[in-house]
């Protein structure tokens, strides 16, 4: 599942390509044909994201609401003939964006979009985000902090990589209950997520190691992983911790693999 930075980056790229322009909207696969026709030849205003939801706004307060889910992809490129199962293509004569395999793809009104956003926790990448809304729920919760960070109704946009990495960076045991997190720790987690995820949007990948822990600074080989990016614990199970040398562990938590260092993140 893509993390929030991927959606915000996609929103920026779609706005760059189509913002302010009249676009063609089609459904080469056919499953979205009627809805696509209703948006075809309108002007796209901009694309925005909230957590893992993407909203493309068109003239007349009409939106294309997309959730990529597990396997969905929305790819920009030259307007060549579409291949595979393209649910929606947004295009101008110069550029096309093809959506394949989304979990959700629907035309929506502003009030429907607002209702969707009201069910989502604050997104560290949105300038209007209020971290207090997440804190009010976390401070009363008996669930582990690692599960709370992934709950999109509490906090949106954080996925499996950022939750593991931000907890490592603050030396917090992932199994600690939300109610045992201090206000200072929550403030540090939020501030760090804002900075890390913004960098994720900029670089289009997740890097979480501090300057003193990069491969160059530590004289260690760079990470080899199809997710790219330098991390402390994510998908590093059984490898030595960059800080203490102990073994990184993994376990199932909130339906996803959790990674942590039991020495650096002591209970
Ligand atoms: Zn460690």
Short mmCIF file of C-alpha atoms in Angstrom, two decimals, residues 127-234:
data_model
loop_
_atom_site.label_atom_id
_atom_site.label_comp_id
_atom_site.label_asym_id
_atom_site.label_seq_id
_atom_site.Cartn_x
_atom_site.Cartn_y
_atom_site.Cartn_z
CA UNK A 127 -1.15 22.47 6.08
CA UNK A 128 -4.62 22.49 7.70
CA UNK A 129 -3.91 19.38 9.80
CA UNK A 130 -4.61 19.59 13.53
CA UNK A 131 -2.46 17.10 15.49
CA UNK A 132 -4.70 17.63 18.55
CA UNK A 133 -7.45 15.62 16.86
CA UNK A 134 -5.17 12.57 16.73
CA UNK A 135 -3.78 13.16 20.22
CA UNK A 136 -7.24 13.20 21.84
CA UNK A 137 -7.73 9.61 20.70
CA UNK A 138 -4.18 8.35 21.19
CA UNK A 139 -3.95 9.56 24.81
CA UNK A 140 -6.98 7.51 25.81
CA UNK A 141 -6.22 4.37 23.81
CA UNK A 142 -5.06 1.07 25.24
CA UNK A 143 -4.02 -0.23 21.82
CA UNK A 144 -0.29 -0.21 21.00
CA UNK A 145 1.04 3.03 19.52
CA UNK A 146 2.22 1.11 16.42
CA UNK A 147 -1.41 0.12 15.69
CA UNK A 148 -2.77 3.61 16.40
CA UNK A 149 -0.34 5.27 13.97
CA UNK A 150 -1.65 3.03 11.17
CA UNK A 151 -5.34 3.65 11.95
CA UNK A 152 -6.42 6.06 9.20
CA UNK A 153 -9.31 7.37 11.30
CA UNK A 154 -6.77 8.55 13.91
CA UNK A 155 -3.93 9.70 11.68
CA UNK A 156 -3.97 9.55 7.91
CA UNK A 157 -1.20 8.92 5.43
CA UNK A 158 1.13 7.00 7.75
CA UNK A 159 1.82 3.48 6.54
CA UNK A 160 3.99 0.59 7.58
CA UNK A 161 7.34 2.22 6.81
CA UNK A 162 6.79 5.56 8.52
CA UNK A 163 5.22 4.01 11.65
CA UNK A 164 8.18 1.70 12.21
CA UNK A 165 10.78 4.35 11.47
CA UNK A 166 9.29 7.19 13.49
CA UNK A 167 8.98 4.94 16.56
CA UNK A 168 12.61 3.87 16.19
CA UNK A 169 13.76 7.48 15.80
CA UNK A 170 12.12 8.33 19.12
CA UNK A 171 13.14 5.07 20.84
CA UNK A 172 9.54 4.20 21.59
CA UNK A 173 8.55 0.55 22.11
CA UNK A 174 5.93 -0.13 19.40
CA UNK A 175 3.82 -2.12 21.89
CA UNK A 176 3.47 0.76 24.34
CA UNK A 177 -0.19 1.73 24.79
CA UNK A 178 -1.32 5.06 23.36
CA UNK A 179 -2.29 6.24 26.85
CA UNK A 180 1.31 5.78 28.01
CA UNK A 181 2.73 8.10 25.33
CA UNK A 182 3.63 11.48 26.84
CA UNK A 183 2.48 14.77 25.29
CA UNK A 184 6.15 15.57 24.54
CA UNK A 185 6.59 12.25 22.75
CA UNK A 186 3.44 12.81 20.70
CA UNK A 187 4.61 16.29 19.77
CA UNK A 188 8.00 14.88 18.69
CA UNK A 189 6.36 12.08 16.65
CA UNK A 190 4.05 14.51 14.83
CA UNK A 191 6.78 17.07 14.09
CA UNK A 192 9.06 14.33 12.82
CA UNK A 193 6.35 12.83 10.59
CA UNK A 194 5.69 16.24 9.03
CA UNK A 195 9.40 16.64 8.21
CA UNK A 196 10.02 13.04 7.07
CA UNK A 197 6.90 12.85 4.91
CA UNK A 198 7.62 16.23 3.27
CA UNK A 199 11.03 14.92 2.35
CA UNK A 200 9.31 11.79 1.03
CA UNK A 201 7.16 13.94 -1.30
CA UNK A 202 10.23 15.87 -2.47
CA UNK A 203 12.39 12.82 -3.18
CA UNK A 204 9.56 10.42 -4.04
CA UNK A 205 11.01 7.83 -1.65
CA UNK A 206 11.30 7.22 2.05
CA UNK A 207 14.59 8.03 3.79
CA UNK A 208 14.58 8.14 7.56
CA UNK A 209 18.17 7.91 8.75
CA UNK A 210 19.77 10.96 10.34
CA UNK A 211 22.82 12.47 8.59
CA UNK A 212 25.20 10.72 11.02
CA UNK A 213 23.73 7.32 10.10
CA UNK A 214 23.91 7.44 6.31
CA UNK A 215 26.05 4.79 4.57
CA UNK A 216 28.70 7.45 3.83
CA UNK A 217 28.83 8.71 7.42
CA UNK A 218 29.00 5.18 8.86
CA UNK A 219 31.16 3.62 6.16
CA UNK A 220 28.61 0.86 5.57
CA UNK A 221 27.18 -0.42 2.28
CA UNK A 222 23.93 1.25 1.15
CA UNK A 223 20.64 -0.60 1.58
CA UNK A 224 19.61 -2.98 -1.20
CA UNK A 225 15.80 -3.12 -1.32
CA UNK A 226 13.21 -2.48 -3.99
CA UNK A 227 11.62 0.10 -1.66
CA UNK A 228 14.80 2.18 -1.94
CA UNK A 229 15.75 4.70 0.71
CA UNK A 230 17.80 4.40 3.88
CA UNK A 231 15.92 3.20 6.94
CA UNK A 232 16.66 1.99 10.48
CA UNK A 233 14.36 -0.99 10.88
CA UNK A 234 11.84 -1.43 8.04
#
